[in-house]
Every structure is written in C-alpha cells, then in structure tokens.
Amino acid sequence: MAETLTPASTPKGKIPRSIPFIIGNEFSERFSFYGMRSILAIFLVNQFFNPNHIPALTTQAEAQSNYYNHLFSTLVYFTPLLGAILADWFFGKYRVILMGSIIYTFGHFLLSIFDSSLDGFIAGLVVIAIAAGGIKSCVSANVGDQFDHNNQHLMSKIYSWFYFSINAGSTVSILLIPYLYEHFGASVAFGVPGILMALATVIFFSGRKMYVKVPPSGIRKENFITISLYNLKAKFTNKDKTKTAWNVTEAKYGKAKTDAVKSVWNVMAVFAFIPIFWAMWDMNSAEWALQAAKLDLDLGIFGLRILPSQVQFVNALFLLILIPVFNYGVYPLVEKLGVKLTPLKKIGAGLFVTGLSFVIIALVQVNLQNGEQPSIWWQILAFIILSAGEVMVSITGLEYAYTQSPPSMKSTMTGIWYLTYSVGTFFTTLINKNISEKGFFAYFEGDKYFWLFVGIIGGFFVLFLFVSPHIKERSYLADETLAGALNIKGDKTQEIHPDNPIV
C-alpha cells in the first residue's frame, strides 16, 4: 500500500507545519545518542579494560576503548544506507523512522541494565547502532520532502536549523550525562538517554498527520546499478568512435535517466574525499576525551573545573554559534568580496580547517609527553576550529546529498553520505585494533598518531584542489518530479506514485 503525500498547500514563504515535530524529534534523539556517546570511551576503560588504572596498561586499554568506539561509529554510519533502501524501495521514510525509533529505545534499555557485563553492553551498542543508523538518512531526507516549489527557497535555512537542533540536544546531554555518570553511576547515566529516545519517538508519532510522506518507489529494472553497469560495458564494447559510452547509454535509457546517473556519480566523486574528515572528527569523543583526562581541567573562571567527558560540549556549543555566523556573516561576506561560494569550495575549506585542529591536538600531546600538563583551553581551541570545519563539511555535505541526487534516490544518497562516515571510522578502527595488538601502527603512539592523520588529510586536501574543478553539479528538487503527479486541493490528501528515472 503506497504512502500518501500529505498537506501540500503550504503558503508561499511559510515553513511547513511538520518541521517543528521533525526538529523536536531530532533534538531528543541527538540528546540520547550524544549523551550516551560522551561517556562511552572513559566508561569502557574504567569499567572493562583498565579498572585498576595500571599505568603499564594505559596505551593498550585506551586503544581497546578507541577500537570499540570507532567500531560502533562504523556500524552506526553503515546502516543508514540499508535504512534508506528500505525507505526508498519498500516502506517509505515514515514507517522506517517510527519502527527504528522503537528499536532504538530498547537498545538504550540494554545499556542501562548491562553496565557491568561487556557482552551485554556490546549487544546494546549493536542494537542502537543498527536502529540509529537505520533512521538517520531517512530523517534528514524527510526534511527536504516537506518542501515544494512554494517554499523551496527556505530549505537551506531549515537544514541549518535542523543541524542546530542536533547540536542543541547534544550540548545539553554532553554537559548533563557525564555529571550523572560521575555522581549516580553508569546505569542512571545510560538510562536517561533511553528516556529521551522514548520521548523522541512520541514526538515523531505526534506529527504523523502533518508529514509529507513520499511513497516508496519499489524496485525497477532500469535502476542506478543496471544503468551504471550498462555504461561500464559500453566503455569496452562501443566501436563507434563518434559516440561516448554515455551517448550509447542515453540511446538505450533516455536522456533523463542517463543524466540522473551522471549526477549520482558526480556526487560520489565528492563523497570520496569525506571519509578522512569523519575519521578525524570521530576522535573527539574517543582519543580527544582520553587526552582531556590528562590535562589541567581548571577553567580559571570562578574556580570552575570541567569533567573530561564534558569537554565535547564545546563542539556542540560552537556549532550553535558558528552555524548562524557562517550563514549570515562569513558566507555573505565572502560572496561580497567577489568569491562565488559553491558547496565544493566550502567542503575543501572545511578539510583544511579540520587538519589545523589536529595540529593543535598533536602539539598538546607533545607537551604531555614532555611531562607538562597543558590547560584544557588548548583542546577547547582545537574544538572551536574543528567545529568550523564541521560547519563547512558536514552541513554542506548533508544538503549536497539531497539537492544533487534524483528524487527517488534522496534517502539512498543521504545513506551513502553517512557511509562515508562509516568508511572513515572503519579505517580508524583498524588502526586502533592494530595498536591494541602491538602491530605495525603501534609505532604511531602519542603525538605520532595525530601527526599521521594531519599528513593524511593534507594529502586529501591537495588532491581535492585538483579534482573538484572537474566535478559537475546539478541540483534536483523533489517537486520537479512530483509536481506533475500532484493534484491536491485545499487540505485533501491524495495518493501519488512518482515516476522517477532512478531507484
């Protein structure tokens, strides 16, 4: 049974009525996720890998903690592609989000009752990873689905507010959950995020009558994979020198379908540079948190001290500050100076800035190894710079995944965007596994570990400078395809079956 496309009579220039429910749901869900994640690295070391705080086991214990942390992230950001396929092909975004949220809540419950059992705790992490990842691409793509030709000019700002809600939720939770862990123990600290995830599910369900629900398109023979394979075959079998492989593909599948496949591959070319960003960003909740435990945590303000796990709130806090600063200050100023800002330029600048944040972390590590105890303010500075890189890479990439992909591939392309996170953290997972087993990468201990990643992202940045000018962009908006299929008057809801070139 096809889902329906609900209220399409949004007045010109008005925000869709469904947006508050989506943003409220995202705030609560991100509270639950980042609250749990904020204490995960230190909890694993203290509870399972080095509970007696034996100095000789520090490096190995921290590597084991980092391994599980990054493996969790790898699974979280691999499953969005699976969730997107289920949504685009079979069930629609609404059903996938609702069922995934219920399972997600159960995963948090497992964490709270198995805080002293590694196997049970890992089982809870797996459940959360599958559920959280499964709904992730659907939620962000669902934002774009709420817009039509009347208000599409508001989409960019709403995506920024959507990201704002993510970081508002994470800011509060990263301050609160470490405090609960410190004073009330692990079961309470992991239980509170579960309550917020249950609230997120209720909020999402409450808006069910206001969502634009794009129906699943089903599996078609002429899809992205089959057309791409035909194009690849044409590269080797085409004997007509006057025609390219794309010309041959267009003759068989038509211009619209062929152009859509080209657009997807252009997006993939951009996404190839993103994994290194996520590999490094993910360290702020693992390697950076463990480093923070060794720093001078005195803020020097009214005698305040901060817990190591709470330092991560700086990332969320400065995202809240920097999102409007970039949208209403930096970007317009750069445009006024005569520089046309494209998504690719923003992403390239973000990669460079991310590398700078790790230069600071590496230098802090050098001071630690020299017997000094640097101030936590140095890591806070690195967090601020990392946040600026995130604004330019992550927000831009999330919107790019939606606008540059054909309508029936919206969730799937968003899933592929998150897959870049999975690829990046899997790389970091393997390195930490190798270190914990005293393999080759054990050489990259201490500051060498961070300098290794500075060098890698530097290489990616230089390569991006050469490749990005050759990547073509084309913006797709859902209403381009759906407008012809809609015939909605007043507040009446009718079924639609979008006829799209790609699935």
Coordinates of C-alpha atoms in Angstrom, one line a residue:
M1 CA 0.0 0.0 0.0
A2 CA 1.5 3.3 -1.1
E3 CA 2.0 6.1 1.4
T4 CA 0.4 9.4 0.8
L5 CA 1.8 12.8 0.2
T6 CA 0.1 14.9 2.9
P7 CA -0.6 18.7 3.1
A8 CA 0.9 20.4 0.0
S9 CA -1.0 23.7 0.4
T10 CA 1.8 25.4 2.3
P11 CA 1.5 29.2 1.8
K12 CA 4.4 30.8 -0.1
G13 CA 7.3 31.6 2.1
K14 CA 5.9 29.6 5.1
I15 CA 7.7 26.8 6.9
P16 CA 5.8 23.5 6.7
R17 CA 3.8 22.6 9.8
S18 CA 5.6 19.3 10.1
I19 CA 9.0 20.9 10.7
P20 CA 8.6 21.5 14.5
F21 CA 7.9 17.8 15.0
I22 CA 10.9 16.8 13.0
I23 CA 13.2 19.2 14.8
G24 CA 11.8 18.3 18.2
N25 CA 12.3 14.6 17.4
E26 CA 15.9 15.3 16.3
F27 CA 16.7 17.3 19.4
S28 CA 15.6 14.4 21.7
E29 CA 17.2 11.7 19.6
R30 CA 20.5 13.5 19.4
F31 CA 20.4 14.1 23.2
S32 CA 20.1 10.4 23.7
F33 CA 22.8 9.5 21.2
Y34 CA 25.5 12.1 22.2
G35 CA 24.7 11.8 25.9
M36 CA 25.5 8.0 25.8
R37 CA 28.5 8.6 23.5
S38 CA 30.0 11.3 25.7
I39 CA 30.9 8.8 28.5
L40 CA 31.5 5.7 26.3
A41 CA 35.3 6.0 25.9
I42 CA 36.1 6.7 29.6
F43 CA 33.4 4.2 30.8
L44 CA 34.9 1.3 28.7
V45 CA 38.4 2.0 30.1
N46 CA 37.3 2.4 33.7
Q47 CA 34.8 -0.5 33.7
F48 CA 36.3 -3.1 31.5
F49 CA 39.8 -2.5 30.1
N50 CA 41.8 -0.9 33.0
P51 CA 39.5 -0.7 36.1
N52 CA 42.5 -0.7 38.4
H53 CA 44.2 2.2 36.5
I54 CA 47.5 0.3 36.0
P55 CA 49.9 2.7 34.1
A56 CA 51.5 -0.1 32.1
L57 CA 48.1 -1.0 30.6
T58 CA 47.1 2.6 29.7
T59 CA 48.1 2.5 26.0
Q60 CA 46.6 -0.9 25.3
A61 CA 43.4 -0.1 27.3
E62 CA 42.8 3.2 25.5
A63 CA 43.4 1.5 22.1
Q64 CA 40.8 -1.1 23.0
S65 CA 38.3 1.6 24.1
N66 CA 39.0 3.5 20.9
Y67 CA 38.5 0.3 18.9
Y68 CA 35.0 -0.3 20.3
N69 CA 34.2 3.4 20.0
H70 CA 35.1 3.6 16.3
L71 CA 33.6 0.2 15.5
F72 CA 30.3 1.4 17.0
S73 CA 30.6 4.5 14.7
T74 CA 31.4 2.4 11.7
L75 CA 28.2 0.4 12.2
V76 CA 26.1 3.4 13.1
Y77 CA 27.0 5.1 9.8
F78 CA 26.9 1.9 7.6
T79 CA 23.3 1.1 8.4
P80 CA 21.9 4.4 7.0
L81 CA 22.3 3.0 3.5
L82 CA 20.3 -0.1 4.4
G83 CA 17.6 2.1 6.1
A84 CA 17.5 4.3 3.1
I85 CA 17.0 1.4 0.7
L86 CA 14.1 0.1 2.9
A87 CA 12.5 3.5 2.9
D88 CA 13.0 4.3 -0.8
W89 CA 12.1 0.9 -2.2
F90 CA 9.7 -0.8 0.3
F91 CA 8.2 1.1 3.3
G92 CA 8.7 4.8 2.9
K93 CA 10.6 7.1 5.4
Y94 CA 7.8 7.5 7.9
R95 CA 7.5 3.8 8.7
V96 CA 11.2 3.2 8.8
I97 CA 11.7 6.1 11.2
L98 CA 8.9 5.0 13.5
M99 CA 9.9 1.4 13.8
G100 CA 13.6 2.2 14.0
S101 CA 12.9 4.6 16.9
I102 CA 11.1 1.9 18.9
I103 CA 14.1 -0.5 18.5
Y104 CA 16.5 2.3 19.3
T105 CA 14.8 2.9 22.7
F106 CA 15.2 -0.8 23.5
G107 CA 18.9 -0.6 22.8
H108 CA 19.3 2.2 25.4
F109 CA 17.5 0.0 27.9
L110 CA 20.1 -2.8 27.3
L111 CA 22.9 -0.4 28.1
S112 CA 21.4 0.7 31.4
I113 CA 21.0 -2.9 32.7
F114 CA 24.2 -4.4 31.3
D115 CA 26.6 -1.7 32.6
S116 CA 28.7 -4.4 34.3
S117 CA 28.7 -7.0 31.5
L118 CA 30.8 -6.4 28.4
D119 CA 28.9 -8.8 26.2
G120 CA 25.5 -7.5 27.2
F121 CA 26.7 -3.9 26.9
I122 CA 28.1 -4.5 23.4
A123 CA 24.8 -6.1 22.4
G124 CA 23.1 -2.9 23.4
L125 CA 25.5 -0.9 21.3
V126 CA 24.8 -3.1 18.3
V127 CA 21.1 -2.6 18.7
I128 CA 21.5 1.2 18.9
A129 CA 23.9 1.3 16.0
I130 CA 21.5 -0.6 13.7
A131 CA 18.4 1.4 14.8
A132 CA 20.1 4.8 14.9
G133 CA 21.8 4.3 11.6
G134 CA 18.7 2.9 10.0
I135 CA 16.7 6.0 10.6
K136 CA 19.5 8.6 10.1
S137 CA 19.3 9.1 6.4
C138 CA 15.5 8.9 6.4
V139 CA 15.2 11.7 9.0
S140 CA 17.4 14.2 7.1
A141 CA 15.9 13.4 3.7
N142 CA 12.4 13.7 5.3
V143 CA 13.2 17.4 6.0
G144 CA 13.7 18.0 2.3
D145 CA 10.5 16.1 1.4
Q146 CA 8.4 18.7 3.3
F147 CA 9.1 21.4 0.8
D148 CA 7.6 22.2 -2.6
H149 CA 8.0 25.0 -5.2
N150 CA 6.3 27.5 -2.9
N151 CA 8.9 27.4 -0.1
Q152 CA 11.9 25.6 -1.5
H153 CA 14.0 28.8 -1.0
L154 CA 13.7 28.1 2.7
M155 CA 15.2 24.7 2.5
S156 CA 18.8 25.7 3.1
K157 CA 18.0 27.7 6.2
I158 CA 15.8 24.9 7.6
Y159 CA 18.6 22.4 7.1
S160 CA 20.8 24.7 9.2
W161 CA 18.1 24.8 11.9
F162 CA 17.8 21.1 11.7
Y163 CA 21.5 20.8 12.3
F164 CA 21.1 23.4 15.0
S165 CA 18.6 21.1 16.8
I166 CA 21.2 18.3 16.6
N167 CA 23.7 20.3 18.4
A168 CA 21.3 21.9 20.9
G169 CA 20.4 18.4 22.0
S170 CA 24.0 17.2 22.1
T171 CA 25.1 20.3 24.0
V172 CA 22.7 19.7 26.9
S173 CA 23.3 16.0 27.1
I174 CA 27.1 16.2 27.0
L175 CA 27.0 18.5 30.0
L176 CA 24.4 16.5 31.9
I177 CA 25.3 12.8 31.3
P178 CA 28.9 12.9 32.4
Y179 CA 27.7 14.6 35.6
L180 CA 25.2 11.8 36.2
Y181 CA 27.9 9.2 35.5
E182 CA 30.2 10.9 38.0
H183 CA 27.6 11.2 40.8
F184 CA 25.0 8.5 40.1
G185 CA 26.8 5.7 38.2
A186 CA 26.6 4.1 34.8
S187 CA 23.1 2.7 35.0
V188 CA 21.5 6.1 35.5
A189 CA 23.8 7.8 33.0
F190 CA 22.9 5.3 30.3
G191 CA 19.2 5.2 31.4
V192 CA 18.4 8.9 31.0
P193 CA 19.3 8.9 27.2
G194 CA 16.9 6.0 26.9
I195 CA 14.1 8.1 28.3
L196 CA 14.9 10.9 25.8
M197 CA 14.8 8.4 23.0
A198 CA 11.4 7.3 24.1
L199 CA 10.3 11.0 24.1
A200 CA 11.8 11.4 20.6
T201 CA 9.6 8.5 19.4
V202 CA 6.4 10.1 20.9
I203 CA 7.2 13.5 19.3
F204 CA 7.7 12.0 15.9
F205 CA 4.5 9.9 16.1
S206 CA 2.5 13.0 17.2
G207 CA 3.2 14.7 13.9
R208 CA 2.0 11.8 11.8
K209 CA -0.9 13.7 10.2
M210 CA 1.2 16.7 9.1
Y211 CA 4.1 15.0 7.3
V212 CA 4.6 14.9 3.5
K213 CA 5.0 11.2 3.0
V214 CA 6.7 10.3 -0.3
P215 CA 5.7 6.7 -1.2
P216 CA 8.3 4.0 -1.8
S217 CA 9.0 3.6 -5.5
G218 CA 9.7 -0.1 -5.5
I219 CA 12.5 -1.9 -7.3
R220 CA 12.7 -1.3 -11.0
K221 CA 14.8 -3.0 -13.7
E222 CA 16.1 0.3 -15.0
N223 CA 17.8 1.5 -11.8
F224 CA 21.1 3.1 -10.9
I225 CA 23.0 -0.1 -10.8
T226 CA 21.8 -1.6 -14.1
I227 CA 22.3 1.7 -16.0
S228 CA 25.8 2.1 -14.5
L229 CA 26.7 -1.4 -15.4
Y230 CA 25.4 -0.9 -19.0
N231 CA 27.5 2.3 -19.2
L232 CA 30.6 0.4 -18.0
K233 CA 30.0 -2.3 -20.6
A234 CA 29.7 0.3 -23.3
K235 CA 33.1 1.7 -22.5
F236 CA 34.6 -1.6 -23.6
T237 CA 32.3 -2.7 -26.3
N238 CA 31.4 0.5 -28.1
K239 CA 33.1 0.6 -31.5
D240 CA 31.6 3.8 -32.7
K241 CA 34.3 6.4 -32.1
T242 CA 31.9 9.3 -32.7
K243 CA 29.9 8.3 -29.6
T244 CA 30.9 8.1 -25.9
A245 CA 29.7 5.4 -23.6
W246 CA 27.3 7.9 -22.1
N247 CA 25.9 8.5 -25.6
V248 CA 25.3 4.8 -26.0
T249 CA 23.7 4.6 -22.6
E250 CA 21.4 7.6 -23.4
A251 CA 20.3 5.9 -26.6
K252 CA 19.1 2.9 -24.6
Y253 CA 17.7 4.5 -21.4
G254 CA 16.9 8.1 -22.5
K255 CA 18.5 11.4 -21.5
A256 CA 16.7 11.9 -18.2
K257 CA 17.7 8.6 -16.7
T258 CA 21.3 8.9 -18.0
D259 CA 21.7 12.4 -16.7
A260 CA 20.4 11.3 -13.3
V261 CA 23.0 8.5 -13.2
K262 CA 25.7 11.0 -14.1
S263 CA 24.6 13.3 -11.3
V264 CA 24.9 10.5 -8.8
W265 CA 28.4 9.6 -9.9
N266 CA 29.4 13.3 -9.6
V267 CA 28.1 13.2 -6.0
M268 CA 30.1 10.1 -5.4
A269 CA 33.3 11.8 -6.6
V270 CA 32.8 14.5 -4.0
F271 CA 32.0 11.9 -1.3
A272 CA 35.3 10.1 -1.9
F273 CA 37.1 12.9 -0.1
I274 CA 34.8 12.9 3.0
P275 CA 35.9 9.7 4.9
I276 CA 39.1 11.3 6.2
F277 CA 37.1 14.1 7.7
W278 CA 34.9 11.7 9.6
A279 CA 37.8 9.5 10.6
M280 CA 39.3 12.5 12.4
W281 CA 36.1 14.1 13.6
D282 CA 35.0 10.9 15.4
M283 CA 38.1 11.1 17.6
N284 CA 36.7 14.0 19.6
S285 CA 34.6 11.5 21.6
A286 CA 37.4 8.9 21.9
E287 CA 41.0 9.9 21.6
W288 CA 40.3 13.6 22.5
A289 CA 38.3 12.6 25.5
L290 CA 41.0 10.3 26.8
Q291 CA 43.6 13.1 26.2
A292 CA 41.4 15.5 28.1
A293 CA 41.6 13.3 31.2
K294 CA 45.3 14.1 31.4
L295 CA 45.0 17.9 31.0
D296 CA 44.6 20.6 33.6
L297 CA 40.8 20.8 33.8
D298 CA 40.7 24.0 35.7
L299 CA 38.9 26.6 33.6
G300 CA 40.3 29.5 35.6
I301 CA 36.8 31.1 35.8
F302 CA 35.3 31.3 39.3
G303 CA 37.2 28.1 40.3
L304 CA 35.3 26.0 37.8
R305 CA 36.6 22.6 36.7
I306 CA 35.2 20.6 33.8
L307 CA 34.9 16.8 33.6
P308 CA 36.9 15.1 30.8
S309 CA 33.7 13.8 29.1
Q310 CA 32.1 17.3 29.2
V311 CA 34.7 18.9 27.0
Q312 CA 32.9 17.6 24.0
F313 CA 30.1 20.0 24.6
V314 CA 32.4 22.7 23.2
N315 CA 31.9 21.2 19.7
A316 CA 28.1 21.3 20.0
L317 CA 28.2 24.8 21.6
F318 CA 30.3 26.4 19.0
L319 CA 28.3 24.7 16.2
L320 CA 25.2 26.5 17.7
I321 CA 27.2 29.7 17.5
L322 CA 29.0 29.2 14.2
I323 CA 26.1 28.0 12.1
P324 CA 24.4 31.4 12.1
V325 CA 27.8 33.1 12.0
F326 CA 28.7 31.3 8.8
N327 CA 25.2 31.5 7.2
Y328 CA 24.6 35.2 7.9
G329 CA 28.2 36.5 8.3
V330 CA 31.1 34.6 6.8
Y331 CA 29.4 33.3 3.6
P332 CA 27.7 36.6 2.6
L333 CA 30.9 38.5 3.3
V334 CA 33.0 36.1 1.1
E335 CA 30.3 36.5 -1.6
K336 CA 30.5 40.3 -1.3
L337 CA 34.3 40.1 -1.8
G338 CA 33.6 38.5 -5.2
V339 CA 34.2 34.8 -4.4
K340 CA 31.3 32.6 -5.6
L341 CA 30.9 30.0 -2.8
T342 CA 30.0 26.6 -4.1
P343 CA 29.4 23.5 -2.0
L344 CA 32.7 22.1 -3.2
K345 CA 34.6 25.2 -2.1
K346 CA 33.0 25.0 1.3
I347 CA 34.0 21.3 1.7
G348 CA 37.6 21.9 0.6
A349 CA 38.0 24.8 3.1
G350 CA 36.5 22.5 5.8
L351 CA 39.0 19.8 5.1
F352 CA 41.9 22.3 5.5
V353 CA 40.5 23.7 8.8
T354 CA 40.0 20.2 10.2
G355 CA 43.6 19.5 9.7
L356 CA 44.6 22.6 11.6
S357 CA 42.6 21.5 14.6
F358 CA 44.7 18.3 14.8
V359 CA 47.9 20.2 14.6
I360 CA 46.9 21.7 18.0
I361 CA 46.0 18.3 19.4
A362 CA 49.3 16.9 18.3
L363 CA 51.2 19.8 19.9
V364 CA 49.2 19.3 23.2
Q365 CA 50.2 15.6 23.1
V366 CA 53.9 16.6 22.7
N367 CA 53.7 18.7 25.8
L368 CA 52.0 15.8 27.7
Q369 CA 54.9 13.5 26.7
N370 CA 57.4 16.1 28.0
G371 CA 55.9 15.9 31.4
E372 CA 53.8 19.1 31.3
Q373 CA 50.1 19.4 31.9
P374 CA 48.7 21.8 29.3
S375 CA 45.5 23.7 30.0
I376 CA 42.2 22.3 28.8
W377 CA 41.8 25.6 26.9
W378 CA 44.2 24.3 24.2
Q379 CA 41.8 21.5 23.5
I380 CA 38.9 23.8 23.6
L381 CA 40.6 25.9 20.9
A382 CA 41.0 22.8 18.8
F383 CA 37.3 22.0 19.3
I384 CA 36.4 25.5 18.0
I385 CA 38.5 25.1 14.9
L386 CA 37.1 21.5 14.4
S387 CA 33.5 22.9 14.7
A388 CA 34.3 25.5 11.9
G389 CA 35.4 22.6 9.7
E390 CA 32.3 20.7 10.5
V391 CA 30.0 23.6 9.5
M392 CA 31.7 23.7 6.1
V393 CA 31.9 19.9 5.5
S394 CA 29.0 18.2 7.3
I395 CA 26.2 20.7 6.8
T396 CA 27.2 21.4 3.2
G397 CA 27.5 17.6 2.5
L398 CA 24.1 16.8 4.0
E399 CA 22.4 19.3 1.9
Y400 CA 24.5 18.4 -1.1
A401 CA 23.5 14.8 -0.8
Y402 CA 19.8 15.8 -1.0
T403 CA 19.9 18.5 -3.7
Q404 CA 22.4 16.8 -6.1
S405 CA 20.6 13.4 -6.2
P406 CA 17.5 12.4 -8.3
P407 CA 14.2 12.4 -6.3
S408 CA 13.8 8.7 -5.9
M409 CA 17.4 8.4 -4.6
K410 CA 17.1 11.1 -1.9
S411 CA 17.3 8.8 1.1
T412 CA 19.7 6.4 -0.6
M413 CA 22.2 9.2 -1.4
T414 CA 21.9 10.5 2.1
G415 CA 22.7 7.0 3.2
I416 CA 25.7 7.0 1.0
W417 CA 26.7 10.3 2.6
Y418 CA 26.7 8.7 6.0
L419 CA 28.5 5.7 4.6
T420 CA 31.5 8.0 4.2
Y421 CA 31.5 8.3 8.0
S422 CA 31.5 4.5 8.3
V423 CA 34.4 4.1 5.9
G424 CA 36.4 6.8 7.7
T425 CA 35.8 5.3 11.2
F426 CA 36.4 1.8 10.0
F427 CA 39.9 2.9 8.9
T428 CA 40.5 4.4 12.4
T429 CA 39.0 1.2 14.0
L430 CA 41.6 -1.0 12.1
I431 CA 44.5 1.3 13.2
N432 CA 43.4 1.1 16.9
K433 CA 42.9 -2.7 16.7
N434 CA 46.4 -3.0 15.3
I435 CA 47.8 -0.7 18.1
S436 CA 46.0 -2.8 20.8
E437 CA 47.6 -5.9 19.4
K438 CA 51.0 -4.2 19.3
G439 CA 51.2 -4.4 15.5
F440 CA 52.8 -2.1 12.9
F441 CA 50.7 1.0 13.9
A442 CA 51.9 0.7 17.5
Y443 CA 54.8 2.9 16.2
F444 CA 52.3 5.8 15.9
E445 CA 51.9 6.2 19.6
G446 CA 51.3 9.5 21.3
D447 CA 51.8 12.6 19.1
K448 CA 52.8 10.5 16.1
Y449 CA 49.3 9.1 16.0
F450 CA 47.8 12.6 15.5
W451 CA 50.6 13.7 13.1
L452 CA 49.8 10.7 11.0
F453 CA 46.2 12.0 10.4
V454 CA 47.4 15.5 9.8
G455 CA 49.5 14.2 7.0
I456 CA 46.7 12.1 5.5
I457 CA 44.1 14.9 5.4
G458 CA 46.8 17.2 4.0
G459 CA 47.2 14.8 1.1
F460 CA 43.5 14.6 0.5
F461 CA 43.1 18.4 0.6
V462 CA 45.8 18.8 -2.1
L463 CA 44.1 16.1 -4.3
F464 CA 40.7 17.8 -3.8
L465 CA 42.1 21.0 -5.1
F466 CA 43.0 19.3 -8.4
V467 CA 39.8 17.2 -8.7
S468 CA 37.0 19.4 -7.6
P469 CA 37.1 21.9 -10.6
H470 CA 36.2 19.0 -12.9
I471 CA 33.2 17.8 -10.9
K472 CA 29.9 19.0 -12.5
E473 CA 26.9 19.9 -10.3
R474 CA 23.2 19.7 -10.9
S475 CA 20.5 20.5 -8.4
Y476 CA 17.5 18.2 -8.2
L477 CA 14.5 19.1 -6.1
A478 CA 11.7 16.7 -5.2
D479 CA 9.0 19.0 -6.5
E480 CA 10.4 18.9 -10.0
T481 CA 9.4 15.3 -10.3
L482 CA 6.4 15.2 -8.0
A483 CA 4.7 18.4 -9.1
G484 CA 3.1 16.9 -12.2
A485 CA 1.9 13.9 -10.1
L486 CA 0.2 16.1 -7.5
N487 CA -3.4 17.3 -7.7
I488 CA -4.1 18.4 -4.2
K489 CA -6.8 21.0 -3.4
G490 CA -7.2 22.5 0.0
D491 CA -6.2 20.1 2.7
K492 CA -7.3 17.0 0.9
T493 CA -4.7 14.2 0.7
Q494 CA -4.4 12.1 -2.4
E495 CA -2.1 9.1 -3.2
I496 CA 0.8 9.7 -5.7
H497 CA 3.1 7.4 -7.5
P498 CA 6.2 9.4 -8.6
D499 CA 7.6 8.2 -11.9
N500 CA 11.3 8.6 -11.4
P501 CA 14.3 7.6 -13.6
I502 CA 16.4 6.1 -10.9
V503 CA 15.8 3.9 -7.9

